[in-house]
Short mmCIF file of C-alpha atoms and ligand atoms in Angstrom, two decimals:
data_model
loop_
_atom_site.label_atom_id
_atom_site.label_comp_id
_atom_site.label_asym_id
_atom_site.label_seq_id
_atom_site.Cartn_x
_atom_site.Cartn_y
_atom_site.Cartn_z
CA MET V 1338 -21.52 -142.19 -39.83
CA SER V 1339 -23.14 -139.21 -38.31
CA VAL V 1340 -24.35 -136.04 -40.04
CA VAL V 1341 -24.06 -132.37 -38.75
CA MET V 1342 -27.21 -130.41 -38.79
CA LYS V 1343 -26.75 -126.73 -38.27
CA PHE V 1344 -29.67 -124.48 -37.77
CA GLY V 1345 -29.69 -120.92 -38.23
CA GLY V 1346 -31.53 -117.99 -36.20
CA THR V 1347 -34.73 -118.07 -37.76
CA SER V 1348 -34.87 -121.85 -37.68
CA VAL V 1349 -34.82 -121.82 -33.91
CA ALA V 1350 -36.69 -118.30 -33.57
CA ASP V 1351 -39.48 -119.55 -31.96
CA PRO V 1352 -41.42 -122.43 -30.58
CA ASP V 1353 -42.96 -123.23 -33.97
CA ALA V 1354 -39.63 -123.12 -35.47
CA ILE V 1355 -38.08 -125.41 -32.86
CA GLU V 1356 -40.98 -127.89 -33.41
CA ARG V 1357 -40.10 -128.06 -36.84
CA LEU V 1358 -36.25 -128.47 -35.88
CA ILE V 1359 -37.45 -131.38 -33.70
CA ALA V 1360 -39.24 -133.24 -36.72
CA ILE V 1361 -36.28 -132.60 -38.85
CA VAL V 1362 -33.64 -133.90 -36.51
CA ARG V 1363 -35.85 -136.77 -35.36
CA LYS V 1364 -35.43 -138.53 -38.86
CA GLU V 1365 -31.81 -138.68 -38.23
CA ARG V 1366 -29.74 -141.34 -36.27
CA ALA V 1367 -27.06 -139.81 -33.80
CA PRO V 1368 -26.61 -136.52 -35.30
CA VAL V 1369 -24.70 -133.53 -34.30
CA VAL V 1370 -26.85 -130.71 -33.89
CA VAL V 1371 -25.47 -126.96 -34.05
CA VAL V 1372 -27.66 -123.85 -33.37
CA SER V 1373 -27.65 -120.41 -33.64
CA ALA V 1374 -28.97 -117.88 -31.19
CA LEU V 1375 -32.63 -117.24 -31.55
CA ALA V 1376 -33.10 -115.10 -34.58
CA LYS V 1377 -31.87 -111.40 -34.01
CA VAL V 1378 -30.38 -112.06 -30.56
CA THR V 1379 -26.99 -111.63 -31.60
CA ASP V 1380 -27.90 -108.21 -33.29
CA GLU V 1381 -29.46 -107.23 -30.13
CA LEU V 1382 -26.53 -108.29 -28.12
CA VAL V 1383 -24.26 -106.13 -29.97
CA ALA V 1384 -26.73 -103.16 -29.26
CA VAL V 1385 -26.54 -104.12 -25.49
CA ALA V 1386 -22.65 -103.89 -25.76
CA GLY V 1387 -22.86 -100.45 -27.52
CA LEU V 1388 -25.28 -99.15 -24.60
CA ALA V 1389 -22.81 -100.47 -22.20
CA GLU V 1390 -19.66 -98.65 -24.16
CA ALA V 1391 -21.88 -95.38 -23.98
CA GLY V 1392 -22.35 -95.93 -20.20
CA GLU V 1393 -26.06 -96.59 -20.46
CA ALA V 1394 -26.33 -98.95 -17.79
CA VAL V 1395 -30.16 -98.82 -17.24
CA ARG V 1396 -31.20 -99.14 -20.96
CA ALA V 1397 -28.64 -102.16 -21.34
CA ALA V 1398 -30.24 -103.70 -18.11
CA ALA V 1399 -33.82 -103.11 -19.50
CA ALA V 1400 -32.71 -104.65 -23.03
CA LEU V 1401 -31.30 -107.54 -21.36
CA GLN V 1402 -34.79 -108.34 -19.23
CA GLN V 1403 -36.43 -108.32 -22.43
CA GLN V 1404 -34.10 -111.08 -23.87
CA LEU V 1405 -34.26 -113.01 -20.80
CA ASP V 1406 -38.25 -112.92 -21.02
CA ARG V 1407 -38.21 -114.15 -24.41
CA HIS V 1408 -35.93 -117.01 -23.67
CA LEU V 1409 -37.95 -118.18 -20.72
CA ALA V 1410 -41.13 -117.76 -22.88
CA VAL V 1411 -39.85 -119.83 -25.59
CA ALA V 1412 -38.02 -122.48 -23.25
CA THR V 1413 -41.55 -122.87 -21.50
CA ALA V 1414 -43.11 -123.63 -24.50
CA VAL V 1415 -40.87 -126.36 -25.86
CA THR V 1416 -40.27 -128.06 -22.70
CA THR V 1417 -41.95 -130.34 -20.27
CA ALA V 1418 -40.06 -132.69 -18.00
CA ASN V 1419 -36.63 -130.47 -18.53
CA ARG V 1420 -38.47 -127.17 -17.99
CA GLU V 1421 -37.65 -126.15 -14.42
CA GLN V 1422 -34.02 -127.01 -14.75
CA THR V 1423 -33.64 -125.45 -18.52
CA LEU V 1424 -35.24 -122.34 -16.94
CA ALA V 1425 -32.93 -122.19 -14.27
CA HIS V 1426 -30.02 -122.58 -16.61
CA VAL V 1427 -31.31 -119.58 -18.79
CA ARG V 1428 -31.80 -117.54 -15.79
CA ALA V 1429 -28.33 -118.36 -14.48
CA GLU V 1430 -26.73 -117.37 -17.70
CA PHE V 1431 -28.48 -114.23 -17.95
CA ASP V 1432 -27.85 -113.43 -14.40
CA GLU V 1433 -24.05 -113.73 -15.17
CA LEU V 1434 -24.70 -111.40 -18.50
CA ILE V 1435 -26.46 -108.57 -16.67
CA GLY V 1436 -23.69 -108.64 -14.13
CA LEU V 1437 -20.86 -108.52 -17.05
CA VAL V 1438 -22.84 -105.74 -18.98
CA HIS V 1439 -23.30 -103.43 -15.60
CA ALA V 1440 -19.57 -103.75 -15.15
CA LEU V 1441 -18.87 -102.90 -18.57
CA ALA V 1442 -21.42 -99.93 -18.43
CA VAL V 1443 -19.65 -98.57 -15.38
CA LEU V 1444 -16.36 -98.54 -17.23
CA ARG V 1445 -17.71 -97.61 -20.45
CA GLU V 1446 -15.30 -100.01 -22.19
CA VAL V 1447 -16.24 -103.09 -24.21
CA SER V 1448 -13.12 -104.67 -25.42
CA PRO V 1449 -12.98 -107.25 -28.19
CA ARG V 1450 -12.87 -109.91 -25.29
CA SER V 1451 -15.64 -108.44 -23.59
CA LEU V 1452 -17.85 -108.28 -26.55
CA ASP V 1453 -17.39 -112.26 -27.22
CA ALA V 1454 -18.42 -112.99 -23.69
CA VAL V 1455 -21.61 -110.73 -24.28
CA LEU V 1456 -22.33 -112.25 -27.65
CA SER V 1457 -21.42 -115.75 -26.73
CA ILE V 1458 -24.89 -116.06 -24.43
CA GLY V 1459 -27.08 -116.27 -27.38
CA GLU V 1460 -25.67 -119.50 -28.73
CA VAL V 1461 -25.14 -121.10 -25.21
CA VAL V 1462 -28.92 -120.40 -24.07
CA SER V 1463 -30.37 -121.28 -27.48
CA SER V 1464 -28.44 -124.54 -27.73
CA ARG V 1465 -29.55 -125.28 -24.04
CA ILE V 1466 -33.26 -124.89 -24.90
CA VAL V 1467 -33.03 -127.07 -28.18
CA ALA V 1468 -31.24 -129.80 -26.40
CA ALA V 1469 -33.93 -129.73 -23.53
CA ALA V 1470 -36.93 -129.69 -26.06
CA LEU V 1471 -35.20 -132.57 -28.11
CA ALA V 1472 -35.09 -134.65 -24.79
CA ASP V 1473 -38.67 -133.58 -23.76
CA HIS V 1474 -39.89 -135.00 -27.44
CA GLY V 1475 -38.32 -138.51 -26.82
CA VAL V 1476 -34.97 -137.77 -28.83
CA PRO V 1477 -31.80 -138.75 -26.73
CA ALA V 1478 -30.28 -135.33 -26.70
CA GLU V 1479 -27.21 -134.47 -24.82
CA TRP V 1480 -26.09 -130.67 -24.71
CA ILE V 1481 -22.36 -130.02 -24.56
CA ASP V 1482 -20.57 -126.34 -23.94
CA ALA V 1483 -19.42 -125.60 -27.19
CA ARG V 1484 -17.04 -123.62 -25.42
CA SER V 1485 -15.23 -126.45 -23.89
CA VAL V 1486 -14.93 -128.39 -27.54
CA LEU V 1487 -14.12 -125.69 -29.97
CA VAL V 1488 -10.36 -124.67 -29.50
CA THR V 1489 -9.55 -121.17 -31.31
CA ASP V 1490 -6.67 -118.50 -31.36
CA ALA V 1491 -7.32 -115.46 -29.37
CA GLU V 1492 -8.39 -113.38 -32.23
CA HIS V 1493 -11.58 -112.34 -30.69
CA ASN V 1494 -14.62 -111.60 -32.75
CA GLY V 1495 -13.22 -113.73 -35.50
CA ALA V 1496 -11.21 -116.36 -34.09
CA ALA V 1497 -9.77 -119.21 -36.11
CA PRO V 1498 -10.20 -122.77 -35.18
CA ASP V 1499 -7.09 -125.04 -33.78
CA MET V 1500 -8.40 -127.99 -35.95
CA GLU V 1501 -6.01 -130.68 -33.98
CA ALA V 1502 -7.06 -129.49 -30.39
CA THR V 1503 -11.05 -129.28 -31.46
CA ARG V 1504 -10.61 -132.58 -33.07
CA ALA V 1505 -9.42 -134.14 -29.90
CA ARG V 1506 -11.80 -132.76 -27.76
CA VAL V 1507 -14.50 -133.61 -30.12
CA GLN V 1508 -13.39 -136.94 -29.98
CA ALA V 1509 -13.21 -137.39 -26.27
CA SER V 1510 -16.52 -135.55 -25.62
CA VAL V 1511 -19.17 -135.61 -28.52
CA VAL V 1512 -18.28 -138.87 -30.26
CA PRO V 1513 -18.73 -141.36 -27.32
CA HIS V 1514 -22.69 -140.05 -27.46
CA THR V 1515 -23.04 -140.50 -31.17
CA ALA V 1516 -21.13 -143.76 -31.10
CA ARG V 1517 -24.10 -144.86 -28.48
CA GLY V 1518 -26.75 -143.48 -30.93
CA GLY V 1519 -27.12 -140.32 -29.04
CA THR V 1520 -28.00 -136.84 -30.36
CA VAL V 1521 -25.42 -133.97 -29.14
CA VAL V 1522 -26.59 -130.41 -29.32
CA LEU V 1523 -23.89 -127.63 -29.48
CA GLY V 1524 -23.98 -124.03 -29.85
CA GLY V 1525 -22.39 -122.54 -32.94
CA PHE V 1526 -20.36 -119.53 -33.42
CA VAL V 1527 -18.52 -119.83 -30.03
CA GLY V 1528 -15.51 -121.54 -28.76
CA SER V 1529 -12.42 -120.61 -26.52
CA THR V 1530 -9.07 -120.17 -26.58
CA GLY V 1531 -6.62 -122.79 -24.96
CA GLY V 1532 -6.48 -120.57 -21.86
CA GLY V 1533 -10.25 -120.94 -21.27
CA LEU V 1534 -11.38 -117.28 -22.65
CA THR V 1535 -14.58 -117.13 -24.60
CA THR V 1536 -14.13 -116.30 -28.26
CA THR V 1537 -16.34 -116.22 -31.34
CA LEU V 1538 -16.00 -117.02 -34.92
CA GLY V 1539 -17.13 -113.89 -36.40
CA ARG V 1540 -20.69 -113.02 -37.45
CA GLY V 1541 -22.45 -115.73 -39.35
CA GLY V 1542 -19.79 -118.01 -37.76
CA SER V 1543 -22.39 -120.92 -36.84
CA ASP V 1544 -22.01 -122.36 -40.32
CA TYR V 1545 -18.07 -122.55 -39.83
CA SER V 1546 -18.92 -124.13 -36.35
CA ALA V 1547 -20.99 -127.00 -38.17
CA ALA V 1548 -18.13 -127.78 -40.68
CA ILE V 1549 -15.60 -127.78 -37.82
CA PHE V 1550 -17.55 -130.25 -35.87
CA GLY V 1551 -18.26 -132.10 -39.20
CA ALA V 1552 -14.44 -132.43 -39.91
CA SER V 1553 -13.77 -133.26 -36.32
CA ILE V 1554 -16.05 -136.16 -36.26
CA GLY V 1555 -15.70 -137.27 -40.08
CA ALA V 1556 -19.34 -136.66 -40.91
CA ARG V 1557 -21.16 -138.12 -43.59
CA GLU V 1558 -22.73 -134.58 -44.46
CA ILE V 1559 -22.96 -131.11 -42.98
CA GLN V 1560 -26.58 -129.97 -43.39
CA ILE V 1561 -27.21 -126.01 -43.11
CA TRP V 1562 -30.72 -125.63 -42.47
CA THR V 1563 -31.84 -122.09 -43.24
CA ASP V 1564 -34.79 -119.87 -44.12
CA VAL V 1565 -34.41 -120.08 -47.98
CA ASP V 1566 -34.72 -123.33 -50.27
CA GLY V 1567 -30.65 -123.63 -50.94
CA MET V 1568 -28.12 -121.13 -52.63
CA LEU V 1569 -30.02 -119.20 -54.98
CA THR V 1570 -28.99 -117.70 -58.07
CA ALA V 1571 -28.64 -114.32 -56.52
CA ASP V 1572 -29.26 -112.58 -53.28
CA PRO V 1573 -33.31 -112.64 -53.07
CA ARG V 1574 -32.75 -109.06 -51.26
CA VAL V 1575 -31.52 -107.81 -54.51
CA VAL V 1576 -32.91 -109.66 -57.33
CA PRO V 1577 -36.57 -110.63 -56.85
CA LYS V 1578 -37.01 -113.97 -58.10
CA PRO V 1579 -33.63 -116.09 -58.04
CA ARG V 1580 -33.77 -119.85 -59.10
CA LEU V 1581 -32.47 -122.59 -56.84
CA VAL V 1582 -28.64 -123.69 -57.90
CA PRO V 1583 -29.07 -127.53 -57.32
CA ARG V 1584 -25.46 -128.41 -57.53
CA LEU V 1585 -22.36 -126.64 -56.72
CA THR V 1586 -18.53 -127.47 -56.51
CA PHE V 1587 -16.75 -126.48 -53.58
CA ALA V 1588 -14.71 -123.88 -55.25
CA GLU V 1589 -17.70 -122.27 -56.65
CA ALA V 1590 -19.48 -122.35 -53.10
CA SER V 1591 -16.36 -120.69 -51.61
CA GLU V 1592 -16.38 -117.84 -54.03
CA LEU V 1593 -20.02 -117.29 -53.79
CA ALA V 1594 -19.95 -117.02 -49.85
CA TYR V 1595 -16.71 -114.99 -49.97
CA PHE V 1596 -18.19 -112.34 -52.21
CA GLY V 1597 -21.45 -112.07 -50.46
CA ALA V 1598 -23.87 -114.90 -50.52
CA LYS V 1599 -24.74 -114.69 -46.95
CA VAL V 1600 -26.57 -118.15 -46.62
CA LEU V 1601 -23.01 -119.79 -46.07
CA HIS V 1602 -20.32 -118.24 -44.00
CA PRO V 1603 -17.25 -117.78 -46.11
CA SER V 1604 -14.75 -120.19 -44.01
CA THR V 1605 -17.57 -123.02 -44.07
CA ILE V 1606 -15.95 -124.83 -47.05
CA LEU V 1607 -12.69 -125.28 -45.87
CA PRO V 1608 -12.97 -127.97 -43.34
CA ALA V 1609 -15.36 -129.62 -45.68
CA VAL V 1610 -12.74 -129.47 -48.34
CA ASP V 1611 -10.17 -130.97 -46.19
CA ARG V 1612 -12.03 -134.02 -45.39
CA ASN V 1613 -14.20 -134.07 -48.58
CA ILE V 1614 -17.54 -133.81 -46.80
CA PRO V 1615 -20.49 -132.73 -48.96
CA VAL V 1616 -22.33 -129.66 -47.73
CA ARG V 1617 -26.22 -129.36 -48.15
CA ILE V 1618 -28.07 -126.37 -47.73
CA LEU V 1619 -31.84 -126.88 -46.77
CA ASN V 1620 -35.07 -124.88 -45.88
CA SER V 1621 -36.29 -125.91 -42.37
CA ARG V 1622 -39.74 -125.00 -43.38
CA ARG V 1623 -39.56 -127.10 -46.73
CA PRO V 1624 -37.77 -129.83 -45.32
CA ASP V 1625 -38.64 -132.53 -48.11
CA ASN V 1626 -36.91 -130.14 -50.79
CA PRO V 1627 -33.68 -131.32 -52.14
CA GLY V 1628 -31.80 -127.91 -51.24
CA THR V 1629 -28.20 -127.27 -52.83
CA LEU V 1630 -25.64 -129.95 -52.67
CA ILE V 1631 -22.04 -128.82 -52.37
CA ALA V 1632 -19.31 -131.37 -53.23
CA ALA V 1633 -16.24 -131.87 -54.73
CA ASP V 1634 -17.34 -133.37 -58.13
CA SER V 1635 -20.72 -131.87 -58.20
CA ALA V 1636 -21.45 -131.64 -61.85
CA ALA V 1637 -21.36 -128.09 -63.48
CA ALA V 1638 -24.26 -126.20 -63.39
CA GLY V 1639 -26.78 -126.84 -66.06
CA GLY V 1640 -26.62 -123.03 -67.27
CA PRO V 1641 -23.65 -121.23 -68.35
CA LEU V 1642 -23.04 -119.76 -64.58
CA ALA V 1643 -23.54 -121.15 -61.49
CA ALA V 1644 -24.72 -118.00 -59.61
CA LEU V 1645 -24.22 -114.28 -58.81
CA ALA V 1646 -23.04 -112.57 -55.48
CA CYS V 1647 -22.46 -109.11 -54.30
CA LYS V 1648 -20.88 -107.25 -51.48
CA ARG V 1649 -22.41 -103.84 -50.77
CA ASP V 1650 -20.81 -100.82 -49.36
CA VAL V 1651 -17.18 -101.32 -49.85
CA THR V 1652 -14.60 -98.86 -50.42
CA VAL V 1653 -11.99 -98.56 -53.12
CA VAL V 1654 -8.59 -97.38 -52.45
CA ASP V 1655 -6.50 -95.98 -55.22
CA ILE V 1656 -2.85 -95.75 -54.71
CA THR V 1657 -0.49 -94.14 -57.19
CA SER V 1658 3.11 -93.51 -57.33
CA THR V 1659 5.24 -92.52 -60.04
CA ARG V 1660 7.94 -94.12 -58.04
CA MET V 1661 6.18 -97.21 -58.83
CA LEU V 1662 7.32 -97.35 -62.42
CA MET V 1663 9.58 -100.35 -62.81
CA ALA V 1664 10.13 -100.42 -58.83
CA HIS V 1665 10.30 -104.16 -57.86
CA GLY V 1666 9.35 -104.25 -54.36
CA PHE V 1667 6.58 -101.72 -54.49
CA LEU V 1668 3.71 -103.97 -54.21
CA ARG V 1669 5.34 -105.89 -51.18
CA ARG V 1670 5.60 -102.62 -49.42
CA LEU V 1671 2.02 -101.81 -50.25
CA PHE V 1672 0.33 -105.07 -48.98
CA GLU V 1673 2.78 -104.86 -45.93
CA VAL V 1674 0.62 -101.94 -44.81
CA PHE V 1675 -2.48 -103.61 -45.23
CA GLU V 1676 -1.01 -106.56 -43.42
CA ARG V 1677 0.11 -104.47 -40.43
CA PHE V 1678 -3.15 -103.07 -39.73
CA LYS V 1679 -5.11 -106.66 -40.53
CA THR V 1680 -7.17 -105.21 -43.03
CA ALA V 1681 -8.18 -107.75 -46.15
CA VAL V 1682 -8.42 -106.65 -49.77
CA ASP V 1683 -10.71 -108.37 -51.67
CA VAL V 1684 -10.27 -107.21 -55.54
CA VAL V 1685 -6.93 -106.04 -56.97
CA THR V 1686 -6.22 -104.35 -60.17
CA THR V 1687 -2.74 -102.88 -61.28
CA SER V 1688 -1.42 -100.22 -63.98
CA GLU V 1689 1.93 -99.09 -64.33
CA VAL V 1690 1.61 -96.32 -61.89
CA SER V 1691 -1.40 -97.02 -59.70
CA VAL V 1692 -2.91 -99.84 -57.78
CA SER V 1693 -6.53 -99.92 -56.80
CA VAL V 1694 -7.85 -102.41 -54.08
CA THR V 1695 -11.31 -102.70 -52.85
CA VAL V 1696 -11.87 -103.07 -48.91
CA ASP V 1697 -14.93 -104.18 -46.92
CA ASP V 1698 -13.65 -103.70 -43.28
CA THR V 1699 -12.83 -100.29 -43.17
CA ARG V 1700 -12.08 -99.95 -39.34
CA ARG V 1701 -8.40 -99.58 -39.59
CA LEU V 1702 -8.56 -97.78 -42.92
CA ASP V 1703 -7.36 -94.16 -41.55
CA ALA V 1704 -3.98 -95.86 -40.40
CA VAL V 1705 -3.66 -97.76 -43.66
CA VAL V 1706 -4.32 -94.45 -45.69
CA GLU V 1707 -1.71 -92.34 -43.48
CA ASN V 1708 0.98 -95.20 -43.84
CA LEU V 1709 0.49 -95.53 -47.54
CA GLN V 1710 0.76 -91.73 -47.69
CA HIS V 1711 4.69 -92.18 -46.87
CA PHE V 1712 5.45 -93.25 -50.24
CA ALA V 1713 2.16 -92.87 -52.29
CA GLU V 1714 -0.66 -90.74 -53.24
CA VAL V 1715 -3.95 -92.49 -52.09
CA SER V 1716 -7.58 -91.55 -52.80
CA LEU V 1717 -10.69 -93.36 -51.31
CA GLU V 1718 -13.97 -93.83 -53.19
CA PRO V 1719 -16.73 -95.06 -50.59
CA GLU V 1720 -20.32 -96.68 -51.38
CA MET V 1721 -19.17 -99.02 -54.18
CA ALA V 1722 -19.98 -102.53 -54.37
CA ILE V 1723 -18.49 -105.80 -55.58
CA ILE V 1724 -20.53 -108.31 -58.07
CA CYS V 1725 -19.28 -111.66 -58.80
CA ALA V 1726 -20.32 -114.05 -61.25
CA VAL V 1727 -19.35 -117.58 -60.52
CA GLY V 1728 -19.31 -120.49 -62.61
CA GLU V 1729 -16.89 -123.47 -63.68
CA ASN V 1730 -17.79 -123.14 -67.10
CA LEU V 1731 -16.18 -119.69 -67.32
CA ARG V 1732 -13.12 -121.55 -67.77
CA SER V 1733 -13.97 -123.19 -70.88
CA ASP V 1734 -16.26 -120.82 -72.35
CA PRO V 1735 -14.50 -117.65 -73.12
CA THR V 1736 -17.50 -115.71 -74.34
CA LEU V 1737 -19.09 -115.68 -71.30
CA PHE V 1738 -17.24 -112.98 -70.08
CA ALA V 1739 -18.04 -110.72 -72.88
CA ARG V 1740 -21.70 -111.71 -72.51
CA ALA V 1741 -21.39 -110.68 -68.98
CA VAL V 1742 -19.96 -107.07 -69.63
CA THR V 1743 -22.34 -106.59 -72.56
CA SER V 1744 -25.33 -107.46 -70.31
CA LEU V 1745 -24.26 -104.89 -67.98
CA GLY V 1746 -25.04 -102.00 -70.91
CA CYS V 1747 -24.49 -98.67 -69.59
CA VAL V 1748 -23.86 -99.46 -65.83
CA PRO V 1749 -20.59 -97.60 -65.11
CA LEU V 1750 -17.98 -100.03 -64.16
CA ARG V 1751 -14.98 -99.12 -61.89
CA LEU V 1752 -12.71 -102.29 -61.60
CA VAL V 1753 -13.40 -105.51 -63.76
CA SER V 1754 -11.20 -108.36 -62.92
CA GLN V 1755 -11.07 -112.33 -63.72
CA ALA V 1756 -8.81 -114.38 -61.55
CA ALA V 1757 -6.53 -117.13 -62.77
CA SER V 1758 -8.91 -119.62 -61.54
CA ARG V 1759 -11.20 -118.17 -64.08
CA ARG V 1760 -14.27 -119.15 -62.01
CA ASN V 1761 -15.41 -115.99 -61.42
CA ILE V 1762 -15.72 -112.52 -63.02
CA THR V 1763 -15.81 -109.47 -60.59
CA PHE V 1764 -17.14 -106.13 -61.33
CA VAL V 1765 -16.56 -103.02 -58.95
CA LEU V 1766 -19.33 -100.36 -59.33
CA ARG V 1767 -21.21 -97.90 -57.35
CA ASP V 1768 -23.19 -99.53 -54.68
CA GLY V 1769 -26.60 -97.27 -55.94
CA ASP V 1770 -25.80 -99.21 -59.33
CA VAL V 1771 -26.02 -102.76 -57.57
CA PRO V 1772 -29.72 -103.25 -58.26
CA GLN V 1773 -30.05 -102.63 -61.83
CA ALA V 1774 -26.75 -104.35 -62.69
CA MET V 1775 -28.00 -107.68 -60.59
CA ALA V 1776 -31.09 -107.51 -62.49
CA GLN V 1777 -29.49 -107.26 -66.02
CA LEU V 1778 -26.97 -109.91 -65.32
CA HIS V 1779 -29.44 -111.98 -63.96
CA GLU V 1780 -31.95 -111.62 -66.81
CA ALA V 1781 -29.08 -112.31 -69.14
CA PHE V 1782 -27.82 -115.79 -67.66
CA PHE V 1783 -30.74 -117.06 -65.56
P1 LIG Q 2953 -29.23 -118.56 -40.91
O1 LIG Q 2953 -29.84 -117.63 -39.75
O2 LIG Q 2953 -29.93 -119.65 -41.17
O3 LIG Q 2953 -27.59 -118.48 -40.91
P2 LIG Q 2953 -28.73 -116.23 -42.69
O4 LIG Q 2953 -29.48 -115.19 -42.68
O5 LIG Q 2953 -27.19 -116.21 -42.27
O6 LIG Q 2953 -29.51 -117.40 -42.40
O7 LIG Q 2953 -28.52 -116.54 -44.50
C1 LIG Q 2953 -29.78 -116.73 -45.15
C2 LIG Q 2953 -30.35 -115.42 -46.11
O8 LIG Q 2953 -29.15 -115.29 -46.96
C3 LIG Q 2953 -31.19 -115.72 -46.89
O9 LIG Q 2953 -32.34 -115.57 -46.07
C4 LIG Q 2953 -31.08 -114.77 -48.01
O10 LIG Q 2953 -31.45 -113.53 -47.69
C5 LIG Q 2953 -29.22 -114.57 -47.87
N1 LIG Q 2953 -28.54 -114.68 -49.12
C6 LIG Q 2953 -27.94 -114.10 -49.75
N2 LIG Q 2953 -27.70 -114.29 -50.93
C7 LIG Q 2953 -28.03 -115.71 -50.94
C8 LIG Q 2953 -28.01 -116.64 -52.01
N3 LIG Q 2953 -27.15 -116.24 -53.27
N4 LIG Q 2953 -28.68 -117.66 -52.21
C9 LIG Q 2953 -29.81 -117.93 -50.83
N5 LIG Q 2953 -29.63 -116.96 -50.09
C10 LIG Q 2953 -28.93 -115.94 -49.93
N1 LIG Q 2954 -25.50 -116.03 -34.09
C1 LIG Q 2954 -24.40 -115.30 -34.73
C2 LIG Q 2954 -24.75 -114.17 -35.72
O1 LIG Q 2954 -25.74 -114.00 -35.83
C3 LIG Q 2954 -23.90 -116.43 -35.54
C4 LIG Q 2954 -24.61 -117.23 -36.65
O2 LIG Q 2954 -25.95 -117.06 -36.41
O3 LIG Q 2954 -24.28 -117.75 -37.37
O4 LIG Q 2954 -23.68 -113.79 -36.28
MG1 LIG Q 2955 -26.17 -117.25 -41.38
#
């Protein structure tokens, strides 16, 4: 059985990184390799789309020329026999992109659909370069356009996969290669609707692509190769020296990813759980390290908690209504507003006359507030954050909750909740207090 190996942006950033990738992929028989865009490329394409929207055609074109030059330089360095063909492919993709962006700049309009067309190029060209480099280094690699196999709905910028349709296409186009012992290379993050429009799975979505392909081939393992040793006990950008978490259950990993552990896209675990495929997070700079193994029956962490995660810059929405007193149907009405404007809420707490929720994506919050105000008073508190402590042991050891709260000392807490699964404790606090709160919790538990 094949494995799926996903390499993130930093793991394909430059020729050295691609050489390391080749050494890692070479050791597997018939893997499916999923790659992100080269490091920072998606951010830069987002910026190009912003320039187009502002009508800055010249600056957008200059930025794309720089991108093209970078890709040509990387492709030249990692290929030999396949060089000319690869450079031609890269140029052709960019030619088309430059034309598209020019048109968008003239119109000064970038719809979600157009944005997907722009962003998708990062993964299309990186995967072409990696496939050619592998082949030139003696690995029998075949490039397959992910847009022709990963079928999604039309929810641009955050599309959901059609697992049935994708599986059928993967079985028809990917599996024949791996069955013969070949390596298949696909771009992550991108797909297309049944009607053939390019879509993306949302930022960080290459992990999700890897899991979707993993489920579609019935992989032995889904490997997420990145720039850290695995899932760490806290975000290394917030807590100075977090430790490696060697094992996690699917449920623990899902909670951590959902509440901000960026190393794993929040949807990655779902397809893996459905087919019970273990997920391993590994460091492409230190391929011999064991990494983190995520599986259904992964033994609970050695310590009391598995890890901490935090989601920065969220908004708390307080909804108060005296009419809520004893009124059934109030919550339905309230959440119906959030649903109508496709705004997800993360943490919810209620009292008799008020409900507080946290919102991460504030793009449609003005409309939400306006509609809530038809039947309640609403106030917003921006610059808040969520900290989530996760571990299966929270279920069996009731003292952990008190320990966590105590460790936070005098950090002011806005909301506290423990879900029914009792696998996590969630704190909502001021964003500015996150570093101190994370440090204190980390000190207390790890
Ligand atoms: P890739 O480009 O490989 O997908 P990402 O940048 O998406 O990599 O994710 C890896 C980064 O996630 C790490 O460099 C780290 O800064 C961040 N991160 C946040 N929380 C955690 C955590 N709990 N464990 C490991 N990494 C984390
Ligand atoms: N390149 C995409 C992004 O930066 C997808 C990914 O890398 O996972 O969001
Ligand atoms: Mg990522």
